[in-house]
Coordinates of C-alpha atoms in Angstrom, one line a residue:
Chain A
X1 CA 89.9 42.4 90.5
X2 CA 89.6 43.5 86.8
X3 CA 92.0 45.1 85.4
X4 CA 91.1 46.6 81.2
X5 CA 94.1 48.4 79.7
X6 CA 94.7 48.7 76.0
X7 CA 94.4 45.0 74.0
X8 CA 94.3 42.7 77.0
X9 CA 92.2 41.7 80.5
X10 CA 93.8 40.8 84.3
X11 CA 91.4 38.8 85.4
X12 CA 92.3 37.5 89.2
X13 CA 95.9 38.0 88.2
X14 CA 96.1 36.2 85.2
X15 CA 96.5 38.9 81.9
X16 CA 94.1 37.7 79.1
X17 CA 94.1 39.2 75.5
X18 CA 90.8 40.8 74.6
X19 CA 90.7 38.9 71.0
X20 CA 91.3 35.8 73.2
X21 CA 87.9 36.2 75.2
X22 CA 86.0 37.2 72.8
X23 CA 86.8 34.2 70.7
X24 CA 86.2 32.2 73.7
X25 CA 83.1 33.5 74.6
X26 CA 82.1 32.8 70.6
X27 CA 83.2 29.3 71.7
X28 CA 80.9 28.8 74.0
X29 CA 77.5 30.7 72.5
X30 CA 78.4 28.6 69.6
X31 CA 78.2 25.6 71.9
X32 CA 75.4 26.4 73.2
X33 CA 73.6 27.1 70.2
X34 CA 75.3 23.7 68.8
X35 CA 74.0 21.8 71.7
X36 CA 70.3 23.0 71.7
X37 CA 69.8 22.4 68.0
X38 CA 71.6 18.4 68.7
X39 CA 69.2 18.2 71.7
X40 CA 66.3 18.7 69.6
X41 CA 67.5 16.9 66.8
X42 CA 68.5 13.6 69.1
X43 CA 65.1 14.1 70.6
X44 CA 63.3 14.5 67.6
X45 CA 64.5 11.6 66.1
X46 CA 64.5 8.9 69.1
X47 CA 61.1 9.8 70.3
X48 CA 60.0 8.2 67.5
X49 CA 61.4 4.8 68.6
X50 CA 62.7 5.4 72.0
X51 CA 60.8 8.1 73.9
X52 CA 62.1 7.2 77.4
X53 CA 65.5 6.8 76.1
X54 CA 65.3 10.2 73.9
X55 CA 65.0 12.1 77.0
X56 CA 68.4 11.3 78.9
X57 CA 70.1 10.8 75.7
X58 CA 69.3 14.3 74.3
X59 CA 70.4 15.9 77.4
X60 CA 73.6 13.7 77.4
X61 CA 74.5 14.9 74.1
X62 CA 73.5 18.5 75.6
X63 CA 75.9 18.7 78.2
X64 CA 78.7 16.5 76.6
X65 CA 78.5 19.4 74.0
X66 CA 78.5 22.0 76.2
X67 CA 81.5 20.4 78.3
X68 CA 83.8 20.4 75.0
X69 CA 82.9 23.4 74.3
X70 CA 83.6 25.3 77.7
X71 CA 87.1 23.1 77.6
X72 CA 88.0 24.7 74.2
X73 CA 87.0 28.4 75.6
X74 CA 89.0 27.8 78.5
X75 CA 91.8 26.3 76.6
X76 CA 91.8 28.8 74.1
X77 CA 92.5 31.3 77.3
X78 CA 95.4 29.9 77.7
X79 CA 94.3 28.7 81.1
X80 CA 96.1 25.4 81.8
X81 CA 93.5 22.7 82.3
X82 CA 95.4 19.7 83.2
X83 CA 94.6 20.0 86.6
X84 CA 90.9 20.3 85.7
X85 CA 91.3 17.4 83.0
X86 CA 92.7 14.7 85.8
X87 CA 90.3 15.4 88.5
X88 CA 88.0 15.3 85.6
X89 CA 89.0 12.1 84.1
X90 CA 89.1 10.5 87.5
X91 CA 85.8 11.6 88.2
X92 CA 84.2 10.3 84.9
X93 CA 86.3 7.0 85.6
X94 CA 84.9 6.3 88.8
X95 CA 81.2 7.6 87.7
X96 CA 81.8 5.5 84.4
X97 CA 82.5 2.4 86.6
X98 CA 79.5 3.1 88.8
X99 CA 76.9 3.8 85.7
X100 CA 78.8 0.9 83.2
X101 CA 75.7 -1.8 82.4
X102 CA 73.2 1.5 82.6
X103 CA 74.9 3.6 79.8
X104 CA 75.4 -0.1 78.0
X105 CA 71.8 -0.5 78.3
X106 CA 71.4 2.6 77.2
X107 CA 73.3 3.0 74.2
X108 CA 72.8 -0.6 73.1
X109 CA 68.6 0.5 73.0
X110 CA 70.0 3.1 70.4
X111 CA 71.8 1.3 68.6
X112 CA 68.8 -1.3 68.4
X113 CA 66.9 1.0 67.3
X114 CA 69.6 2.1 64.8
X115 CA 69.8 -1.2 63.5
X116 CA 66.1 -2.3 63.8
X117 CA 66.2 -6.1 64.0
X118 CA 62.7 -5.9 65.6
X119 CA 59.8 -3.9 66.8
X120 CA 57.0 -3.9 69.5
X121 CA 54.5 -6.9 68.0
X122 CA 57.5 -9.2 66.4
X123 CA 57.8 -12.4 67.4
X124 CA 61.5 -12.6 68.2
X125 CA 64.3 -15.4 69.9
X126 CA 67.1 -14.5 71.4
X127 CA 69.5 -17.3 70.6
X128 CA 72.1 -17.0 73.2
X129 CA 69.8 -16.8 76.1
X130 CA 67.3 -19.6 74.8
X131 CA 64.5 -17.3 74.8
X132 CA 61.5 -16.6 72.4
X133 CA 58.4 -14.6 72.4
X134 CA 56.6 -11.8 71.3
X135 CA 57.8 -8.1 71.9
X136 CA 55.7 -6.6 74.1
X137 CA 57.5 -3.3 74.8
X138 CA 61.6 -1.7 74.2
X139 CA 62.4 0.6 77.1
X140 CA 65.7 2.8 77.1
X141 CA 67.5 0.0 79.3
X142 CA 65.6 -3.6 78.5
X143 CA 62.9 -5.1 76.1
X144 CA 60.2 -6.7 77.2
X145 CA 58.7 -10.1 76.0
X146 CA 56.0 -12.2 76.7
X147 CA 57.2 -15.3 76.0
X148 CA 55.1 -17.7 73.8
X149 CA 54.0 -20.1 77.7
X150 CA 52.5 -16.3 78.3
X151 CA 56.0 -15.6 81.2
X152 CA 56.5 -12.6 81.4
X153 CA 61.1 -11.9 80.4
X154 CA 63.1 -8.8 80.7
X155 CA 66.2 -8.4 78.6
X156 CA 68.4 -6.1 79.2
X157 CA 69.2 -4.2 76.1
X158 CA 73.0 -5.1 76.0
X159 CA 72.2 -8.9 76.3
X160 CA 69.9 -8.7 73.8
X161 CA 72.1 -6.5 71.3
X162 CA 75.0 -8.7 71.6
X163 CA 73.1 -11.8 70.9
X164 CA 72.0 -13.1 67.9
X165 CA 68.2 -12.2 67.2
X166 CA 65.8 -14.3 65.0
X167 CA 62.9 -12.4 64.0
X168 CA 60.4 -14.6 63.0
X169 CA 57.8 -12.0 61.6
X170 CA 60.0 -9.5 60.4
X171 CA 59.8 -11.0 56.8
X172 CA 56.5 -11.5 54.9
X173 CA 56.8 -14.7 53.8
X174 CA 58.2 -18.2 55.5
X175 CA 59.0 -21.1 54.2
X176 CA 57.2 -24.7 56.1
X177 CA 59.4 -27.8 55.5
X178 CA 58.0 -31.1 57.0
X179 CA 59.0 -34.5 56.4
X180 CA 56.5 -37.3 55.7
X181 CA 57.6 -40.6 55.7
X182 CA 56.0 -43.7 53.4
X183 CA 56.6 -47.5 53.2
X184 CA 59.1 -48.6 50.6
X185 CA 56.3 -50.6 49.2
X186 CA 54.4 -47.8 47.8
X187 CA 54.2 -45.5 45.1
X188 CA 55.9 -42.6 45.7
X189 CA 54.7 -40.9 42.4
X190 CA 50.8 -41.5 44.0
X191 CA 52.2 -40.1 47.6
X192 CA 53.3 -36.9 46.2
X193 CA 50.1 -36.5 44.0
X194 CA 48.2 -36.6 47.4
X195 CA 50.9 -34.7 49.0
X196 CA 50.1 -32.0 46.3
X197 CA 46.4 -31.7 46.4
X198 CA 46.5 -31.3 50.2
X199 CA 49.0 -28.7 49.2
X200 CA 46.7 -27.3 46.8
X201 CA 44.0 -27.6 48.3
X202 CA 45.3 -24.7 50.9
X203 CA 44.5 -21.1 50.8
X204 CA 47.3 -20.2 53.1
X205 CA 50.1 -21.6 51.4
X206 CA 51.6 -19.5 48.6
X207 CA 51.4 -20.7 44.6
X208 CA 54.3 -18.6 44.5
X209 CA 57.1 -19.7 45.2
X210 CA 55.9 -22.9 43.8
X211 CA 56.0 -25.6 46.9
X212 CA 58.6 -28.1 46.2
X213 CA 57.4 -32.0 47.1
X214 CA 60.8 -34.2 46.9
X215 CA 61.6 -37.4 48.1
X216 CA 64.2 -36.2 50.3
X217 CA 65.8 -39.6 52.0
X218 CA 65.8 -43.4 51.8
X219 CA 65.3 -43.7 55.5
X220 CA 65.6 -46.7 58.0
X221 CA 61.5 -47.3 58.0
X222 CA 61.0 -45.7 55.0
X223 CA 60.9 -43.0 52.0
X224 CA 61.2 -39.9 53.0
X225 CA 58.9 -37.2 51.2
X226 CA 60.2 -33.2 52.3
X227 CA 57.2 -30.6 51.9
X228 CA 58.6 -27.1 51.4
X229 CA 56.1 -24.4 51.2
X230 CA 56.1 -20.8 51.4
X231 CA 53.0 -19.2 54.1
X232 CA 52.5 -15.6 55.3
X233 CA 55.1 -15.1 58.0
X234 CA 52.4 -15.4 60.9
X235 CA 50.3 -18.3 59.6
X236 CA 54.2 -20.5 59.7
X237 CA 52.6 -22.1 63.1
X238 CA 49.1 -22.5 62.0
X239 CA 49.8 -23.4 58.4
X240 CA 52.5 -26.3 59.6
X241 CA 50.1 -28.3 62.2
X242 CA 47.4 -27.9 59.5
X243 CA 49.1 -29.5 56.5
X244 CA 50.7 -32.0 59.0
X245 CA 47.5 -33.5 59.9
X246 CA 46.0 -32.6 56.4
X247 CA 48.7 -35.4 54.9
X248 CA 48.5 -37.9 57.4
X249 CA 44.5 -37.9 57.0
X250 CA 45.0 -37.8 52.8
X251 CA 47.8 -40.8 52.8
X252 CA 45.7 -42.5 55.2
X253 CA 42.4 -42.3 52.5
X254 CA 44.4 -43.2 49.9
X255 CA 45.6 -46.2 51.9
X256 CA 49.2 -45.3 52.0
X257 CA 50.8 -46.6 54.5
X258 CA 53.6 -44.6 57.0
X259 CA 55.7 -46.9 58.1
X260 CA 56.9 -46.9 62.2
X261 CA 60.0 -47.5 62.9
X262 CA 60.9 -51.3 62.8
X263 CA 64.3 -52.6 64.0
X264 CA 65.6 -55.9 63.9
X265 CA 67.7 -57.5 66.4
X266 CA 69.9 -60.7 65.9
X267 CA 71.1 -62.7 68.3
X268 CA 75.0 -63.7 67.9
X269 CA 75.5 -66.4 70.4
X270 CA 73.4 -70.0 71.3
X271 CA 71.6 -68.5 74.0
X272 CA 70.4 -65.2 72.2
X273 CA 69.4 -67.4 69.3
X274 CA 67.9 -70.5 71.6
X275 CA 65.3 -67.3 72.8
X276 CA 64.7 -66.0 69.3
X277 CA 63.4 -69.5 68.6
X278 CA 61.1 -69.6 71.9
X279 CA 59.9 -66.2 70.7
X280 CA 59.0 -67.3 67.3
X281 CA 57.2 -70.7 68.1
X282 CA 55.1 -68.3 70.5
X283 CA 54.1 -66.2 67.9
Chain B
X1 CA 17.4 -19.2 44.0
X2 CA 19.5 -20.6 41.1
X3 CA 22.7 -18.7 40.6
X4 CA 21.8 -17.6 37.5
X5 CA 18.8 -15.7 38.9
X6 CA 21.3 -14.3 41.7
X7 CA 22.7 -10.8 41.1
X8 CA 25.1 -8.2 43.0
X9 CA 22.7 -5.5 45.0
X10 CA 20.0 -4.9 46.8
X11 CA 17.8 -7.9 48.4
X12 CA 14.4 -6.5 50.6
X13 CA 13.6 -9.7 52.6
X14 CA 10.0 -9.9 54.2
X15 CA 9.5 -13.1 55.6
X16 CA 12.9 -15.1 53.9
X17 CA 15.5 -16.0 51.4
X18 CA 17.4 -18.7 50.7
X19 CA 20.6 -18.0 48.1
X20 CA 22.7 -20.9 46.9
X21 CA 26.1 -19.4 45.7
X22 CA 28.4 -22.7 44.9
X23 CA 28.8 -24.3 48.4
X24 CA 27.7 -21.2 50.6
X25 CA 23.9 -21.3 51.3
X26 CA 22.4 -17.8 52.8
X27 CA 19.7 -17.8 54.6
X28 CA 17.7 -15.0 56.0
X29 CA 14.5 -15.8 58.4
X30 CA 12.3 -14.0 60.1
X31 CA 12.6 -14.0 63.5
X32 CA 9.5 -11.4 64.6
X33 CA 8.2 -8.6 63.4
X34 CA 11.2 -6.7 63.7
X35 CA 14.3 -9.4 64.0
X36 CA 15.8 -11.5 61.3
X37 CA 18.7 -14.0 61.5
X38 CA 21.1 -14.6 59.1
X39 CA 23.1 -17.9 58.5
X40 CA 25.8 -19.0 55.7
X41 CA 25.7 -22.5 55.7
X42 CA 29.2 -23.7 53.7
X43 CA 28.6 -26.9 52.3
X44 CA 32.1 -28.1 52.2
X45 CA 32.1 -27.5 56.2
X46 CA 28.9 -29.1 56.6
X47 CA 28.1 -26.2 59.3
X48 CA 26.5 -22.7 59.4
X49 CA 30.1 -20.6 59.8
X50 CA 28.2 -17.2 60.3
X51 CA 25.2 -16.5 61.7
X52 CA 24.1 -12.7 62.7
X53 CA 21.0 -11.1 63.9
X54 CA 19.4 -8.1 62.5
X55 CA 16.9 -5.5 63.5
X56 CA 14.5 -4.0 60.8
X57 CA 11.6 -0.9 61.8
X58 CA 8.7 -3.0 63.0
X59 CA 6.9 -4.3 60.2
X60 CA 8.9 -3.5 57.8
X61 CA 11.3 -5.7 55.5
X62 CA 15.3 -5.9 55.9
X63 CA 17.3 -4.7 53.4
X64 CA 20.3 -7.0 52.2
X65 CA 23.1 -6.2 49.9
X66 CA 25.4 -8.5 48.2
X67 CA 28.5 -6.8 46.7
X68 CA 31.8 -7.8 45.0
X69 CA 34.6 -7.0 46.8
X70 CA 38.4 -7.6 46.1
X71 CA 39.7 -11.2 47.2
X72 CA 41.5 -10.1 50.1
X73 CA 39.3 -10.8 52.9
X74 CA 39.3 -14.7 53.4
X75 CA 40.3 -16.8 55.1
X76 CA 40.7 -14.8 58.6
X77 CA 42.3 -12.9 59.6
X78 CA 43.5 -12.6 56.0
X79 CA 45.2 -8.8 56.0
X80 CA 48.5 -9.8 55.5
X81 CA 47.7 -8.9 51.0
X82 CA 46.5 -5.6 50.3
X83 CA 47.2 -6.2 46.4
X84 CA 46.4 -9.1 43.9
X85 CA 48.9 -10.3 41.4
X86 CA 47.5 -11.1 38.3
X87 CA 50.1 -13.7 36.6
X88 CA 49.5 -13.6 32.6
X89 CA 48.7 -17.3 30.6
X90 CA 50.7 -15.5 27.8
X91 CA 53.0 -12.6 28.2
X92 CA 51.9 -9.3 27.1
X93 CA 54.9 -7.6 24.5
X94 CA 54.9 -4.1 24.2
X95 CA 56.4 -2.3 21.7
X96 CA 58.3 0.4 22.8
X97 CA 56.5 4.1 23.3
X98 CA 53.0 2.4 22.7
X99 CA 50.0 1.5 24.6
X100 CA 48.2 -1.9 24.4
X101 CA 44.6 -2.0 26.2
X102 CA 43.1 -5.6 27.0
X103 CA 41.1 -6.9 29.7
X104 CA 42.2 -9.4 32.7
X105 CA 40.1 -11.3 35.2
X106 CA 41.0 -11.3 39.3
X107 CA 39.0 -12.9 42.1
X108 CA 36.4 -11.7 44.0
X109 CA 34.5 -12.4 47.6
X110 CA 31.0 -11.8 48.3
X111 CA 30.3 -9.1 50.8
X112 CA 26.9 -9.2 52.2
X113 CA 26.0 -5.9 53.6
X114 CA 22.6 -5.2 55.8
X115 CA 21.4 -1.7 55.8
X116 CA 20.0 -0.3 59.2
X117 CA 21.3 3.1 60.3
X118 CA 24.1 2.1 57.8
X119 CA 25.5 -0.1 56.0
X120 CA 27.4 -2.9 57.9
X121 CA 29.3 -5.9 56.3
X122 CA 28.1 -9.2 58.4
X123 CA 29.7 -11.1 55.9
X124 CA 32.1 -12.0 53.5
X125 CA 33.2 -14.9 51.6
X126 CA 35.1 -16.5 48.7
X127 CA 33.3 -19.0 46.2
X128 CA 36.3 -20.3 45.2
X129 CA 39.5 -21.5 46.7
X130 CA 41.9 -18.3 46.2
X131 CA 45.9 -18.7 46.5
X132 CA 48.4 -16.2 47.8
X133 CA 51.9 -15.3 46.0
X134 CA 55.1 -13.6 47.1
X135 CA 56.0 -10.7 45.2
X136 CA 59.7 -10.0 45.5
X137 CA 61.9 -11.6 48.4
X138 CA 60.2 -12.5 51.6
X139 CA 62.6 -9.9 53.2
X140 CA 61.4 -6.7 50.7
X141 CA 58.0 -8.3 48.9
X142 CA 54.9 -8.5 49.7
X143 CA 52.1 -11.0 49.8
X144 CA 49.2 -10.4 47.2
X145 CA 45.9 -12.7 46.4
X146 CA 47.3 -14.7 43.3
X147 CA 45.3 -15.5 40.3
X148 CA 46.1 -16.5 36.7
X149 CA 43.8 -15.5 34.2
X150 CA 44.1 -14.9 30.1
X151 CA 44.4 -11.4 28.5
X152 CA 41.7 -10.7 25.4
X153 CA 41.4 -7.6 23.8
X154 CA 37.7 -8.2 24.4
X155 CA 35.9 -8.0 27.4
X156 CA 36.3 -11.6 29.0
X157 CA 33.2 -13.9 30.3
X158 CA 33.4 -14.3 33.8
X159 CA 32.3 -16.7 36.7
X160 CA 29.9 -15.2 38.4
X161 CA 31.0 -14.1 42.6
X162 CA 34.0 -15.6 41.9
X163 CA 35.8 -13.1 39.2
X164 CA 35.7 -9.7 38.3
X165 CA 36.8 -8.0 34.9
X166 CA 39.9 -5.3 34.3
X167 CA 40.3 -2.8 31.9
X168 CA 43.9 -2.6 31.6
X169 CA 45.8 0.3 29.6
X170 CA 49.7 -0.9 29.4
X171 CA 52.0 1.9 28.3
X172 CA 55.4 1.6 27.6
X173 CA 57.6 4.5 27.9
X174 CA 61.2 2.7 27.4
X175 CA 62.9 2.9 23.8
X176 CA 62.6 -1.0 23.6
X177 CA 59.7 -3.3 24.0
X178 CA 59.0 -4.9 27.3
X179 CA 57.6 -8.1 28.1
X180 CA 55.1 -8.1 31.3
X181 CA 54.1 -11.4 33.0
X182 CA 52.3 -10.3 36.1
X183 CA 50.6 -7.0 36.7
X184 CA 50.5 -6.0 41.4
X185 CA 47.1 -4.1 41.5
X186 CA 46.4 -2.1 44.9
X187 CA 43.3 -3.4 45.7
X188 CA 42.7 -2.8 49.2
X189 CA 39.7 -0.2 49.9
X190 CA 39.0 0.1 46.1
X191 CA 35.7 -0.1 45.4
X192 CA 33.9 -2.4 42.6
X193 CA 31.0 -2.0 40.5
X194 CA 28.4 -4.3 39.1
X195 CA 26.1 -5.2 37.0
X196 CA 23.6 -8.3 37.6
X197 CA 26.2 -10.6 38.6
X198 CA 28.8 -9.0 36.4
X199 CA 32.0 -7.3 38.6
X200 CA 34.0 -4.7 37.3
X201 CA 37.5 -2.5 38.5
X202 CA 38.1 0.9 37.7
X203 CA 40.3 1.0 35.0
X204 CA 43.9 0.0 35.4
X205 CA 46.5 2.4 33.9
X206 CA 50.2 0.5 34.0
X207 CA 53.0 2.8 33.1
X208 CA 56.0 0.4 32.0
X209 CA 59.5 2.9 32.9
X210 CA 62.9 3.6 33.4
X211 CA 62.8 3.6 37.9
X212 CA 66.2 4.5 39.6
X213 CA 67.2 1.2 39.6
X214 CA 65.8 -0.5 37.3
X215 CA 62.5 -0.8 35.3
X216 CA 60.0 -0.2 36.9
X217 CA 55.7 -0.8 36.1
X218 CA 53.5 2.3 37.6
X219 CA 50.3 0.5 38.4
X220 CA 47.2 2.8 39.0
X221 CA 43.5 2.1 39.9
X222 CA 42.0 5.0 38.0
X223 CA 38.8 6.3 39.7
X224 CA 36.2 5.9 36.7
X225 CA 32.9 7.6 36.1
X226 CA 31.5 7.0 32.7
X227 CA 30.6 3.2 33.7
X228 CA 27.0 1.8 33.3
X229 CA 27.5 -0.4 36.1
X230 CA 26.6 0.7 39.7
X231 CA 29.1 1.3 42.2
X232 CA 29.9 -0.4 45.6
X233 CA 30.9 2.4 47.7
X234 CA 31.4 0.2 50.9
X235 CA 35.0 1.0 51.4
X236 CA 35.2 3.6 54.3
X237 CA 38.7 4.5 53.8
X238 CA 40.7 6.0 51.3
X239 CA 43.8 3.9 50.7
X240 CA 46.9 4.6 47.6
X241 CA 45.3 3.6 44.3
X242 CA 49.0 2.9 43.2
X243 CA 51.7 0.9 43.3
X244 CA 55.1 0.9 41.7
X245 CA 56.1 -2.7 40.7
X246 CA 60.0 -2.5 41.7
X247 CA 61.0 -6.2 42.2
X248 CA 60.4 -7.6 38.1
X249 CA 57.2 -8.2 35.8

C-alpha cells in the first residue's frame, strides 16, 4: 500500500514527493495551531457581549480554518480536488439555503455587537418595524424588548441590524422641545419671564446648554412660545410632562391666557347668511 | 435651633430635636424607650418627604450625624453626575510654567447619618435648588452638578449646608498661558470635612497640559491630612479621585 523509495511516497498508487508531505503536513499543524489560537481569541472576545453567540461562532471559525487549511495540504499534494470542491460547494449551497436567516441572525448579532448601537438596559426603537422599548436581553439570533405597554417583542437580529435604531439613552443628555401657545393680546416679553422661572426653577433641566425660550410661530389662535431644554437622557419623559404642566399652571397664575383654537366660518350665499343672523339674535 | 447654632456632626438625641435648615425641618421624637422616628418636613412641599424609624439600646439616647456631602445625591434617583463643574465668574489666566492657588465654592447636601451597629445615611438633602450642566457633547460628555461661584485668593465665606470651600492649586505646564473657565471635579465617593457648619474638599491639584489631542486639564482630589477640620468618612467605596478634562475649559 506504501511504497518509500528515495525522495518520493506511493501512497494507494498515487507517487507523492516526500518534501511535498512534509510541507503538507506543516500545512495542516499550522492550521491547527492557527485555528485554536482564533477559537480562543473569537471566544474571548464575544463572550464578553455575546456569550451564546461566542460559542458556535468560535467553533465556526475553528473548522472553517481547519477546512482551508486541509484543502491547501491536499492541494499542495497535487491531489486534484475539483471533484471534492463541487460536491463540496453543492453541499454548502444546499446547507447554506437551509441555515440562510440562522447564520444572518447570527452574524448580524456580531456585527451588532461590533457596531454597538445599544446594550441590555437602553431604551431603543426600531424605526422600520414601529417598535420601541427597553432592551431586555441580545441573544446570538434575536434581541429581546419589553416594550414600553410592558409586551413582551422578539426581533430577530437581522431585522433589527438592517433597520434604523434610535437609542434614546445611549447619549447623556437630551434635549425637551415643547410648544406653548399665548393669546396675541398678551405680552410675550412677561410669557417668557414666566416661561423662564419655571424653567429655572427645575433641578433636572440643565443650565448648560443654556435653555432657549423663543417665540417660535404666529399661529392661527395664537403666539407660539418653543421651550428647548437640555435633561439627563432618562429624566426626557419625566422632565417633559413636568415642565408641561409646570407652564400651564405659571401662565395660568400670571393670568396669561392660552388661547383654544377659534375658527370663523362665513356664510357666502342668502341662506348661510339668513342662519348666521338667527344665530346671532339668539345669542 | 437657629441655623446659626446648627453645626455638621454629631447630635445625641434623648427625648427630641427639632433643626430648621432653610425649608427642611428635622425632627427626631421619641417613640419609647428604645424607638425614635425621624421626619424631614420640606416647607416648600408642605409635607414630611422622609420619615424613618430608629432603634437605640434601651434607655439610652440616639446618636445622629449630619454631614456634608457632595451635591450629587438629589433629586432621585439623581446618579446620572458623578462630578461637579465649577464654572468661574472671572476666568483664571495662567502664566505659562506657573502655579496659581485660590479657593472656589461647590454645593453641598446634608447627609443625616444615625449610628446603631453603623453608620447608615436615612437621609439626604439639598438646601438649595442645584442645577445640572453638560460637559462636552451629549454623545461623549457627561452630566455634572453645576455651580458658579467666584475665585479669591483667600478663603471664601460660605452658606452654610448649602456650599463647601476648595483649595485649588492650578498648574500650567504649556509654554503659553492658558485661560480656564470651568474646573470638572470627581466628586463621587470623596469624602468632606467640617468644621461647625463650615465644609471643606481635599485639596484640588489641576494640571493644565499638552493631551494627545489637545489640551488637556488633569483634575485631582488630593487625599489631605494636615486639615484641622474633622473628616466625614461615610463614603464606603473607593472611587478615581481624577479626572482628565478633554472636551475644553
Amino acid at each position: 500500500m506504501i511504497d518509500v523509495s528515495l525522495g518520493s511516497i506511493n501512497i494507494l498508487g498515487t507517487e507523492i514527493e516526500l518534501l511535498r508531505l512534509i510541507i503538507s503536513i506543516a500545512i495542516i499543524a499550522a492550521g491547527v495551531v492557527i485555528a485554536r489560537i482564533v477559537r480562543l481569541a473569537v471566544n474571548f472576545f464575544l463572550s464578553k457581549y455575546l456569550p451564546q453567540a461566542s460559542i458556535v461562532a468560535s467553533k465556526a471559525v475553528f473548522w472553517i480554518i481547519i477546512a482551508i487549511a486541509g484543502i491547501s495540504a491536499i492541494g499542495n499534494l497535487g491531489v486534484e480536488l475539483t471533484g471534492v470542491l463541487l460536491a463540496g460547494g453543492i453541499a454548502g449551497i444546499i446547507i447554506g439555503f437551509a441555515v440562510q436567516s440562522t447564520v444572518a441572525n447570527l452574524f448580524s448579532g456580531i456585527f451588532m455587537q461590533i457596531d454597538r448601537a445599544f446594550k441590555i438596559g437602553d431604551s431603543i426603537e426600531v424605526a422600520e418595524m414601529n417598535v420601541a422599548g427597553v432592551v431586555t436581553d441580545i441573544t446570538a439570533f434575536s434581541v429581546i424588548l419589553r416594550r414600553f405597554d410592558g409586551v413582551y417583542v422578539r426581533i430577530p437580529n437581522e431585522k433589527i441590524f438592517t433597520s434604523q435604531v434610535r437609542n434614546f439613552t445611549r447619549n447623556v443628555a437630551r434635549r425637551v422641545e415643547v410648544t406653548v401657545s399665548i393669546a396675541y393680546k398678551e405680552s410675550i416679553s412677561k410669557a417668557i419671564e414666566v416661561i423662564r422661572s419655571v424653567i429655572d426653577g427645575n433641578a433636572r433641566i440643565l443650565a448648560v446648554p443654556e435653555p432657549m425660550v423663543m417665540v417660535w410661530q404666529l399661529g392661527n389662535s395664537g403666539v407660539e412660545v418653543s421651550v428647548w431644554c437640555w435633561v439627563p437622557s432618562r429624566e426626557f419623559f419625566n422632565v417633559r410632562t413636568e415642565i408641561l404642566k409646570s407652564i400651564k399652571e405659571a401662565l395660568d397664575s400670571n393670568g396669561i391666557e392660552i388661547p383654544f383654537q377659534q375658527i370663523t366660518l362665513w356664510f357666502g350665499d342668502e341662506k348661510g347668511r339668513e342662519r348666521l343672523g338667527e344665530i346671532s339674535e339668539r345669542r | 435651633m437657629l441655623l446659626t447654632n446648627i453645626t455638621y456632626g454629631e447630635y445625641k438625641v434623648i427625648d427630641s430635636l427639632e433643626l430648621g435648615l432653610y425649608d427642611n425641618i428635622l425632627k427626631i421624637n421619641r417613640l419609647d424607650s428604645s424607638h425614635y422616628i425621624y421626619e424631614r418636613y420640606d416647607k416648600k412641599q408642605d409635607k414630611v418627604t422622609t420619615r424613618r424609624f430608629l432603634e437605640s439600646m434601651v434607655g439610652e439616647a440616639v446618636e445622629i450625624y449630619l454631614y456634608p456631602l457632595p451635591a450629587i445625591y438629589t433629586p432621585p434617583p439623581a446618579d446620572y453626575a458623578k462630578h461637579v463643574m465649577i464654572k468661574l465668574k472671572e476666568s483664571a489666566v495662567v502664566s505659562p510654567k506657573s502655579t496659581l492657588e485660590f479657593y472656589l465654592k461647590m454645593p453641598v447636601e446634608v447627609g443625616v447619618f444615625y449610628k446603631h451597629d453603623r453608620s447608615v445615611m436615612i437621609d439626604v438633602f439639598a438646601s438649595k435648588l442645584f442645577k445640572y450642566a453638560l460637559y462636552g457633547t451629549s454623545d461623549n460628555g457627561l452630566v455634572c452638578r453645576y455651580y458658579e461661584s467666584n475665585m479669591s485668593f483667600d478663603a471664601l465665606p460660605i452658606e452654610p449646608f448649602c456650599e463647601c470651600l476648595v483649595h485649588v492649586r492650578l498648574s500650567n505646564y504649556l509654554d503659553k498661558p492658558a485661560i480656564v473657565n470651568m474646573l470638572v471635579i470627581p466628586v463621587e465617593g470623596i469624602d468632606l470635612w467640617y468644621d461647625g457648619n463650615t465644609a471643606l474638599l481635599d485639596t484640588v491639584t489641576a494640571i493644565i497640559k499638552q493631551g494627545i489631542k489637545n489640551e488637556v486639564i488633569e483634575v485631582k482630589v488630593e487625599e489631605s491630612t494636615e486639615y484641622k477640620y474633622t473628616k466625614t468618612r461615610v463614603s464606603p467605596t473607593v472611587v478615581s479621585r481624577t479626572y482628565t478634562m478633554e472636551l475644553g475649559f
